């Protein structure tokens, strides 16, 4: 079985995001970047499936600027076998990403695509669903447990108020939730080995996909700062403020 794992380069989750002074976006210059945390979970799950003998090859793919190769190298150090980089300086929207991934799926013919349920930069939560629709494949989103069978996959999903267990036929799309696993840290020997693993370079033109943006960002601004709380002297004063100032009762 061949597994395809898309990984995205995003601002590191420990970094406080700052809006540009002109309001055109967020500041990314001289900012630490890393792999999207949900995609790390996807890579870890794929590597575990390979270690368990359920898969023969794990392919990491990333779309975007040249620095995305660093993200692919991280996936290779975690245990992926090879990488694919689709180079583009255009800001890729979820539909464009899904179309590019579909073209790669058509070339590589994986039996399972595992990707993060969303990226922490745009929080779109769209790519996996769009890819499943374009391919006509079954999908299991927000997976907290994944078990492969003979041509099928059993997935436990996180839903509002509980868990849902479903069986889907392969090939399929699975998106990961936080509780699926705990990603490993890449060891120094594996980081060194990752430098020798192959990364194929493609462009959207090679895949026949138009990635022209369909959306225009008008303005980006920080949320309003919360006002300081007020200490009250009695329950009666609290009720008065809730009723007349906050107007919530």
PDB file of C-alpha atoms in Angstrom:
ATOM      1  CA  UNK A   1       0.000   0.000   0.000  1.00  0.00           C
ATOM      2  CA  UNK A   2       1.204   3.486  -0.872  1.00  0.00           C
ATOM      3  CA  UNK A   3       0.357   6.445   1.387  1.00  0.00           C
ATOM      4  CA  UNK A   4       0.354  10.094   0.322  1.00  0.00           C
ATOM      5  CA  UNK A   5       0.758  12.704   3.061  1.00  0.00           C
ATOM      6  CA  UNK A   6       0.351  16.416   2.227  1.00  0.00           C
ATOM      7  CA  UNK A   7       2.279  18.700   4.611  1.00  0.00           C
ATOM      8  CA  UNK A   8       2.009  22.479   4.864  1.00  0.00           C
ATOM      9  CA  UNK A   9       4.577  25.057   5.954  1.00  0.00           C
ATOM     10  CA  UNK A  10       3.004  27.457   8.462  1.00  0.00           C
ATOM     11  CA  UNK A  11       4.052  29.906  11.156  1.00  0.00           C
ATOM     12  CA  UNK A  12       5.187  27.898  14.169  1.00  0.00           C
ATOM     13  CA  UNK A  13       2.381  27.446  16.696  1.00  0.00           C
ATOM     14  CA  UNK A  14       4.559  28.912  19.473  1.00  0.00           C
ATOM     15  CA  UNK A  15       4.990  32.220  17.624  1.00  0.00           C
ATOM     16  CA  UNK A  16       2.694  35.155  18.340  1.00  0.00           C
ATOM     17  CA  UNK A  17       1.260  36.182  14.986  1.00  0.00           C
ATOM     18  CA  UNK A  18       1.642  39.866  14.105  1.00  0.00           C
ATOM     19  CA  UNK A  19      -0.399  41.748  11.510  1.00  0.00           C
ATOM     20  CA  UNK A  20       1.495  43.824   8.953  1.00  0.00           C
ATOM     21  CA  UNK A  21       1.370  47.566   9.460  1.00  0.00           C
ATOM     22  CA  UNK A  22      -0.448  48.061   6.146  1.00  0.00           C
ATOM     23  CA  UNK A  23      -3.121  45.480   7.040  1.00  0.00           C
ATOM     24  CA  UNK A  24      -2.461  43.320   3.961  1.00  0.00           C
ATOM     25  CA  UNK A  25      -1.730  40.138   5.906  1.00  0.00           C
ATOM     26  CA  UNK A  26       0.345  38.668   8.711  1.00  0.00           C
ATOM     27  CA  UNK A  27       4.084  39.140   9.104  1.00  0.00           C
ATOM     28  CA  UNK A  28       6.127  36.149   7.936  1.00  0.00           C
ATOM     29  CA  UNK A  29       9.555  37.751   7.455  1.00  0.00           C
ATOM     30  CA  UNK A  30      12.120  36.498   9.977  1.00  0.00           C
ATOM     31  CA  UNK A  31       9.401  34.393  11.631  1.00  0.00           C
ATOM     32  CA  UNK A  32       9.963  30.768  12.620  1.00  0.00           C
ATOM     33  CA  UNK A  33       8.082  28.404  10.308  1.00  0.00           C
ATOM     34  CA  UNK A  34       7.343  24.722  10.830  1.00  0.00           C
ATOM     35  CA  UNK A  35       5.101  21.888   9.691  1.00  0.00           C
ATOM     36  CA  UNK A  36       1.401  22.300  10.396  1.00  0.00           C
ATOM     37  CA  UNK A  37       0.763  20.346  13.652  1.00  0.00           C
ATOM     38  CA  UNK A  38      -2.170  18.379  12.211  1.00  0.00           C
ATOM     39  CA  UNK A  39       0.044  17.347   9.284  1.00  0.00           C
ATOM     40  CA  UNK A  40       2.690  16.133  11.740  1.00  0.00           C
ATOM     41  CA  UNK A  41       0.025  13.815  13.139  1.00  0.00           C
ATOM     42  CA  UNK A  42      -0.727  12.601   9.601  1.00  0.00           C
ATOM     43  CA  UNK A  43       2.964  11.841   8.961  1.00  0.00           C
ATOM     44  CA  UNK A  44       3.255  10.012  12.281  1.00  0.00           C
ATOM     45  CA  UNK A  45       0.198   7.881  11.514  1.00  0.00           C
ATOM     46  CA  UNK A  46       1.549   6.988   8.071  1.00  0.00           C
ATOM     47  CA  UNK A  47       4.943   6.014   9.493  1.00  0.00           C
ATOM     48  CA  UNK A  48       3.261   3.866  12.154  1.00  0.00           C
ATOM     49  CA  UNK A  49       1.235   2.094   9.470  1.00  0.00           C
ATOM     50  CA  UNK A  50       4.433   1.398   7.555  1.00  0.00           C
ATOM     51  CA  UNK A  51       6.188   0.130  10.682  1.00  0.00           C
ATOM     52  CA  UNK A  52       3.221  -2.171  11.319  1.00  0.00           C
ATOM     53  CA  UNK A  53       3.576  -3.655   7.839  1.00  0.00           C
ATOM     54  CA  UNK A  54       0.330  -2.120   6.567  1.00  0.00           C
ATOM     55  CA  UNK A  55       2.070   0.129   4.003  1.00  0.00           C
ATOM     56  CA  UNK A  56       5.147  -0.124   1.807  1.00  0.00           C
ATOM     57  CA  UNK A  57       5.805   3.536   0.930  1.00  0.00           C
ATOM     58  CA  UNK A  58       5.069   6.928   2.471  1.00  0.00           C
ATOM     59  CA  UNK A  59       5.242   9.971   0.194  1.00  0.00           C
ATOM     60  CA  UNK A  60       5.276  13.497   1.652  1.00  0.00           C
ATOM     61  CA  UNK A  61       4.090  16.302  -0.624  1.00  0.00           C
ATOM     62  CA  UNK A  62       4.183  20.041  -0.036  1.00  0.00           C
ATOM     63  CA  UNK A  63       2.972  22.902  -2.207  1.00  0.00           C
ATOM     64  CA  UNK A  64       4.361  26.423  -2.238  1.00  0.00           C
ATOM     65  CA  UNK A  65       7.598  28.375  -2.000  1.00  0.00           C
ATOM     66  CA  UNK A  66      11.080  26.856  -2.143  1.00  0.00           C
ATOM     67  CA  UNK A  67      11.326  26.736   1.677  1.00  0.00           C
ATOM     68  CA  UNK A  68       8.573  24.084   1.667  1.00  0.00           C
ATOM     69  CA  UNK A  69      11.342  21.594   0.945  1.00  0.00           C
ATOM     70  CA  UNK A  70      12.447  22.074   4.560  1.00  0.00           C
ATOM     71  CA  UNK A  71       9.004  20.890   5.647  1.00  0.00           C
ATOM     72  CA  UNK A  72       9.306  17.861   3.375  1.00  0.00           C
ATOM     73  CA  UNK A  73      12.729  17.090   4.872  1.00  0.00           C
ATOM     74  CA  UNK A  74      11.123  17.122   8.319  1.00  0.00           C
ATOM     75  CA  UNK A  75       8.592  14.539   7.137  1.00  0.00           C
ATOM     76  CA  UNK A  76      11.411  12.472   5.621  1.00  0.00           C
ATOM     77  CA  UNK A  77      13.304  12.612   8.915  1.00  0.00           C
ATOM     78  CA  UNK A  78      10.183  11.337  10.696  1.00  0.00           C
ATOM     79  CA  UNK A  79      10.117   8.314   8.410  1.00  0.00           C
ATOM     80  CA  UNK A  80       8.627   9.204   5.024  1.00  0.00           C
ATOM     81  CA  UNK A  81      10.395   7.568   2.066  1.00  0.00           C
ATOM     82  CA  UNK A  82      10.413  10.335  -0.531  1.00  0.00           C
ATOM     83  CA  UNK A  83       8.992  13.760  -1.185  1.00  0.00           C
ATOM     84  CA  UNK A  84       7.251  15.778  -3.883  1.00  0.00           C
ATOM     85  CA  UNK A  85       7.464  19.553  -4.001  1.00  0.00           C
ATOM     86  CA  UNK A  86       5.114  21.550  -6.216  1.00  0.00           C
ATOM     87  CA  UNK A  87       6.798  24.946  -6.454  1.00  0.00           C
ATOM     88  CA  UNK A  88       4.598  28.037  -6.545  1.00  0.00           C
ATOM     89  CA  UNK A  89       5.028  31.597  -5.313  1.00  0.00           C
ATOM     90  CA  UNK A  90       1.272  32.168  -5.549  1.00  0.00           C
ATOM     91  CA  UNK A  91      -0.764  32.028  -2.340  1.00  0.00           C
ATOM     92  CA  UNK A  92      -2.555  28.710  -2.788  1.00  0.00           C
ATOM     93  CA  UNK A  93      -6.212  28.514  -1.794  1.00  0.00           C
ATOM     94  CA  UNK A  94      -7.843  25.245  -0.633  1.00  0.00           C
ATOM     95  CA  UNK A  95      -9.462  24.481  -3.998  1.00  0.00           C
ATOM     96  CA  UNK A  96      -6.171  24.996  -5.845  1.00  0.00           C
ATOM     97  CA  UNK A  97      -4.403  22.769  -3.306  1.00  0.00           C
ATOM     98  CA  UNK A  98      -7.060  20.078  -3.737  1.00  0.00           C
ATOM     99  CA  UNK A  99      -6.708  20.200  -7.527  1.00  0.00           C
ATOM    100  CA  UNK A 100      -2.912  19.919  -7.299  1.00  0.00           C
ATOM    101  CA  UNK A 101      -3.200  17.017  -4.885  1.00  0.00           C
ATOM    102  CA  UNK A 102      -5.671  15.285  -7.198  1.00  0.00           C
ATOM    103  CA  UNK A 103      -3.172  15.562 -10.039  1.00  0.00           C
ATOM    104  CA  UNK A 104      -0.474  14.039  -7.811  1.00  0.00           C
ATOM    105  CA  UNK A 105      -2.835  11.249  -6.731  1.00  0.00           C
ATOM    106  CA  UNK A 106      -3.488  10.506 -10.416  1.00  0.00           C
ATOM    107  CA  UNK A 107       0.294  10.223 -10.973  1.00  0.00           C
ATOM    108  CA  UNK A 108       1.176   8.240  -7.842  1.00  0.00           C
ATOM    109  CA  UNK A 109      -1.976   6.099  -7.357  1.00  0.00           C
ATOM    110  CA  UNK A 110      -1.872   5.873  -3.536  1.00  0.00           C
ATOM    111  CA  UNK A 111      -4.432   3.753  -1.705  1.00  0.00           C
ATOM    112  CA  UNK A 112      -4.776   6.253   1.141  1.00  0.00           C
ATOM    113  CA  UNK A 113      -4.264   9.988   1.545  1.00  0.00           C
ATOM    114  CA  UNK A 114      -3.861  11.199   5.133  1.00  0.00           C
ATOM    115  CA  UNK A 115      -3.778  14.925   5.816  1.00  0.00           C
ATOM    116  CA  UNK A 116      -4.386  17.312   8.682  1.00  0.00           C
ATOM    117  CA  UNK A 117      -7.992  18.324   9.226  1.00  0.00           C
ATOM    118  CA  UNK A 118      -6.969  21.991   8.879  1.00  0.00           C
ATOM    119  CA  UNK A 119      -3.974  24.292   8.771  1.00  0.00           C
ATOM    120  CA  UNK A 120      -3.397  26.579  11.752  1.00  0.00           C
ATOM    121  CA  UNK A 121      -2.764  29.621   9.534  1.00  0.00           C
ATOM    122  CA  UNK A 122      -6.050  29.886   7.625  1.00  0.00           C
ATOM    123  CA  UNK A 123      -8.157  27.327   9.561  1.00  0.00           C
ATOM    124  CA  UNK A 124     -10.082  26.599   6.351  1.00  0.00           C
ATOM    125  CA  UNK A 125     -10.753  22.882   7.004  1.00  0.00           C
ATOM    126  CA  UNK A 126     -11.638  22.413   3.318  1.00  0.00           C
ATOM    127  CA  UNK A 127      -8.808  20.706   1.439  1.00  0.00           C
ATOM    128  CA  UNK A 128      -9.472  17.117   2.507  1.00  0.00           C
ATOM    129  CA  UNK A 129     -13.172  17.340   1.727  1.00  0.00           C
ATOM    130  CA  UNK A 130     -12.551  19.030  -1.631  1.00  0.00           C
ATOM    131  CA  UNK A 131      -9.961  16.424  -2.582  1.00  0.00           C
ATOM    132  CA  UNK A 132     -12.367  13.590  -1.758  1.00  0.00           C
ATOM    133  CA  UNK A 133     -15.045  15.239  -3.901  1.00  0.00           C
ATOM    134  CA  UNK A 134     -12.682  15.747  -6.857  1.00  0.00           C
ATOM    135  CA  UNK A 135     -11.494  12.128  -6.688  1.00  0.00           C
ATOM    136  CA  UNK A 136     -14.897  10.643  -5.905  1.00  0.00           C
ATOM    137  CA  UNK A 137     -13.334   8.798  -2.950  1.00  0.00           C
ATOM    138  CA  UNK A 138     -14.834   8.032   0.471  1.00  0.00           C
ATOM    139  CA  UNK A 139     -13.682  10.354   3.248  1.00  0.00           C
ATOM    140  CA  UNK A 140     -13.320  10.133   7.020  1.00  0.00           C
ATOM    141  CA  UNK A 141     -12.656  13.492   8.642  1.00  0.00           C
ATOM    142  CA  UNK A 142     -11.506  14.339  12.209  1.00  0.00           C
ATOM    143  CA  UNK A 143     -10.073  10.862  12.750  1.00  0.00           C
ATOM    144  CA  UNK A 144      -9.028  10.013  16.314  1.00  0.00           C
ATOM    145  CA  UNK A 145      -8.346   6.332  15.525  1.00  0.00           C
ATOM    146  CA  UNK A 146      -7.503   4.574  12.263  1.00  0.00           C
ATOM    147  CA  UNK A 147      -7.354   0.837  11.576  1.00  0.00           C
ATOM    148  CA  UNK A 148      -6.697  -0.609   8.129  1.00  0.00           C
ATOM    149  CA  UNK A 149      -8.280  -3.859   6.987  1.00  0.00           C
ATOM    150  CA  UNK A 150      -8.432  -5.764   3.704  1.00  0.00           C
ATOM    151  CA  UNK A 151      -9.438  -3.014   1.285  1.00  0.00           C
ATOM    152  CA  UNK A 152     -11.220  -1.080   4.023  1.00  0.00           C
ATOM    153  CA  UNK A 153     -10.465   1.312   6.844  1.00  0.00           C
ATOM    154  CA  UNK A 154     -12.171   1.599  10.217  1.00  0.00           C
ATOM    155  CA  UNK A 155     -12.143   5.172  11.498  1.00  0.00           C
ATOM    156  CA  UNK A 156     -13.311   6.609  14.798  1.00  0.00           C
ATOM    157  CA  UNK A 157     -14.278  10.242  14.268  1.00  0.00           C
ATOM    158  CA  UNK A 158     -14.577  13.149  16.670  1.00  0.00           C
ATOM    159  CA  UNK A 159     -18.083  14.622  16.411  1.00  0.00           C
ATOM    160  CA  UNK A 160     -20.090  17.074  18.492  1.00  0.00           C
ATOM    161  CA  UNK A 161     -20.904  15.356  21.753  1.00  0.00           C
ATOM    162  CA  UNK A 162     -19.104  12.077  21.181  1.00  0.00           C
ATOM    163  CA  UNK A 163     -17.441   9.657  18.780  1.00  0.00           C
ATOM    164  CA  UNK A 164     -18.600   8.069  15.536  1.00  0.00           C
ATOM    165  CA  UNK A 165     -17.206   4.806  14.112  1.00  0.00           C
ATOM    166  CA  UNK A 166     -17.377   4.296  10.356  1.00  0.00           C
ATOM    167  CA  UNK A 167     -16.038   1.815   7.798  1.00  0.00           C
ATOM    168  CA  UNK A 168     -14.894   3.134   4.419  1.00  0.00           C
ATOM    169  CA  UNK A 169     -13.572   1.418   1.318  1.00  0.00           C
ATOM    170  CA  UNK A 170     -10.093   2.154   0.009  1.00  0.00           C
ATOM    171  CA  UNK A 171      -8.816   4.221  -1.712  1.00  0.00           C
ATOM    172  CA  UNK A 172      -9.958   6.970   0.624  1.00  0.00           C
ATOM    173  CA  UNK A 173      -9.179  10.314   2.240  1.00  0.00           C
ATOM    174  CA  UNK A 174      -8.604  10.586   6.002  1.00  0.00           C
ATOM    175  CA  UNK A 175      -8.079  13.853   7.901  1.00  0.00           C
ATOM    176  CA  UNK A 176      -6.474  13.781  11.332  1.00  0.00           C
ATOM    177  CA  UNK A 177      -7.627  15.112  14.680  1.00  0.00           C
ATOM    178  CA  UNK A 178      -5.398  15.871  17.662  1.00  0.00           C
ATOM    179  CA  UNK A 179      -6.109  12.634  19.526  1.00  0.00           C
ATOM    180  CA  UNK A 180      -5.009  10.314  16.722  1.00  0.00           C
ATOM    181  CA  UNK A 181      -1.419  10.088  17.983  1.00  0.00           C
ATOM    182  CA  UNK A 182       1.577  11.922  19.439  1.00  0.00           C
ATOM    183  CA  UNK A 183       4.111  12.793  16.686  1.00  0.00           C
ATOM    184  CA  UNK A 184       7.686  11.645  17.258  1.00  0.00           C
ATOM    185  CA  UNK A 185      10.761  13.849  17.323  1.00  0.00           C
ATOM    186  CA  UNK A 186      13.137  13.149  14.474  1.00  0.00           C
ATOM    187  CA  UNK A 187      16.469  11.765  15.682  1.00  0.00           C
ATOM    188  CA  UNK A 188      19.757  13.248  14.474  1.00  0.00           C
ATOM    189  CA  UNK A 189      20.666  10.128  12.426  1.00  0.00           C
ATOM    190  CA  UNK A 190      17.269  10.252  10.706  1.00  0.00           C
ATOM    191  CA  UNK A 191      17.679  13.979  10.019  1.00  0.00           C
ATOM    192  CA  UNK A 192      20.995  13.219   8.324  1.00  0.00           C
ATOM    193  CA  UNK A 193      19.465  10.341   6.348  1.00  0.00           C
ATOM    194  CA  UNK A 194      16.604  12.614   5.238  1.00  0.00           C
ATOM    195  CA  UNK A 195      19.068  14.828   3.385  1.00  0.00           C
ATOM    196  CA  UNK A 196      19.773  11.954   0.983  1.00  0.00           C
ATOM    197  CA  UNK A 197      16.161  10.983   0.342  1.00  0.00           C
ATOM    198  CA  UNK A 198      14.788  12.119  -3.045  1.00  0.00           C
ATOM    199  CA  UNK A 199      12.426  15.046  -3.536  1.00  0.00           C
ATOM    200  CA  UNK A 200      10.761  15.374  -6.943  1.00  0.00           C
ATOM    201  CA  UNK A 201      10.175  18.956  -8.079  1.00  0.00           C
ATOM    202  CA  UNK A 202       7.102  19.899 -10.082  1.00  0.00           C
ATOM    203  CA  UNK A 203       5.140  23.027 -10.951  1.00  0.00           C
ATOM    204  CA  UNK A 204       1.387  23.622 -11.258  1.00  0.00           C
ATOM    205  CA  UNK A 205       1.938  23.863 -15.010  1.00  0.00           C
ATOM    206  CA  UNK A 206       3.450  20.372 -15.028  1.00  0.00           C
ATOM    207  CA  UNK A 207       0.258  19.125 -13.400  1.00  0.00           C
ATOM    208  CA  UNK A 208      -2.040  21.161 -15.654  1.00  0.00           C
ATOM    209  CA  UNK A 209      -3.628  23.083 -12.779  1.00  0.00           C
ATOM    210  CA  UNK A 210      -4.528  26.778 -12.759  1.00  0.00           C
ATOM    211  CA  UNK A 211      -3.757  28.158  -9.282  1.00  0.00           C
ATOM    212  CA  UNK A 212      -4.842  31.748  -9.909  1.00  0.00           C
ATOM    213  CA  UNK A 213      -6.381  33.030  -6.640  1.00  0.00           C
ATOM    214  CA  UNK A 214     -10.163  33.407  -6.606  1.00  0.00           C
ATOM    215  CA  UNK A 215     -10.294  35.467  -3.420  1.00  0.00           C
ATOM    216  CA  UNK A 216      -8.923  38.918  -2.598  1.00  0.00           C
ATOM    217  CA  UNK A 217      -7.989  39.845   0.970  1.00  0.00           C
ATOM    218  CA  UNK A 218      -9.310  43.337   1.650  1.00  0.00           C
ATOM    219  CA  UNK A 219      -7.931  43.850   5.144  1.00  0.00           C
ATOM    220  CA  UNK A 220      -6.398  41.958   8.043  1.00  0.00           C
ATOM    221  CA  UNK A 221      -6.593  43.354  11.569  1.00  0.00           C
ATOM    222  CA  UNK A 222      -6.028  42.122  15.090  1.00  0.00           C
ATOM    223  CA  UNK A 223      -9.064  41.393  17.283  1.00  0.00           C
ATOM    224  CA  UNK A 224     -10.081  44.106  19.715  1.00  0.00           C
ATOM    225  CA  UNK A 225      -8.334  43.910  23.062  1.00  0.00           C
ATOM    226  CA  UNK A 226     -10.441  42.693  25.972  1.00  0.00           C
ATOM    227  CA  UNK A 227     -11.305  45.249  28.579  1.00  0.00           C
ATOM    228  CA  UNK A 228     -10.154  44.747  32.138  1.00  0.00           C
ATOM    229  CA  UNK A 229     -12.578  43.070  34.509  1.00  0.00           C
ATOM    230  CA  UNK A 230     -14.403  44.905  37.299  1.00  0.00           C
ATOM    231  CA  UNK A 231     -14.605  43.782  40.913  1.00  0.00           C
ATOM    232  CA  UNK A 232     -18.074  44.053  42.414  1.00  0.00           C
ATOM    233  CA  UNK A 233     -18.941  44.375  46.080  1.00  0.00           C
ATOM    234  CA  UNK A 234     -22.166  42.409  46.204  1.00  0.00           C
ATOM    235  CA  UNK A 235     -24.470  40.099  44.308  1.00  0.00           C
ATOM    236  CA  UNK A 236     -26.916  42.950  43.845  1.00  0.00           C
ATOM    237  CA  UNK A 237     -24.215  45.065  42.157  1.00  0.00           C
ATOM    238  CA  UNK A 238     -23.253  42.117  39.925  1.00  0.00           C
ATOM    239  CA  UNK A 239     -26.865  41.611  38.842  1.00  0.00           C
ATOM    240  CA  UNK A 240     -27.229  45.342  38.178  1.00  0.00           C
ATOM    241  CA  UNK A 241     -24.142  45.404  35.921  1.00  0.00           C
ATOM    242  CA  UNK A 242     -25.178  42.267  34.061  1.00  0.00           C
ATOM    243  CA  UNK A 243     -28.609  43.714  33.488  1.00  0.00           C
ATOM    244  CA  UNK A 244     -27.882  47.376  32.733  1.00  0.00           C
ATOM    245  CA  UNK A 245     -24.297  47.416  31.398  1.00  0.00           C
ATOM    246  CA  UNK A 246     -23.656  44.015  29.813  1.00  0.00           C
ATOM    247  CA  UNK A 247     -27.369  43.543  29.045  1.00  0.00           C
ATOM    248  CA  UNK A 248     -27.083  39.757  29.209  1.00  0.00           C
ATOM    249  CA  UNK A 249     -29.999  39.213  31.597  1.00  0.00           C
TER     250      UNK A 249
END
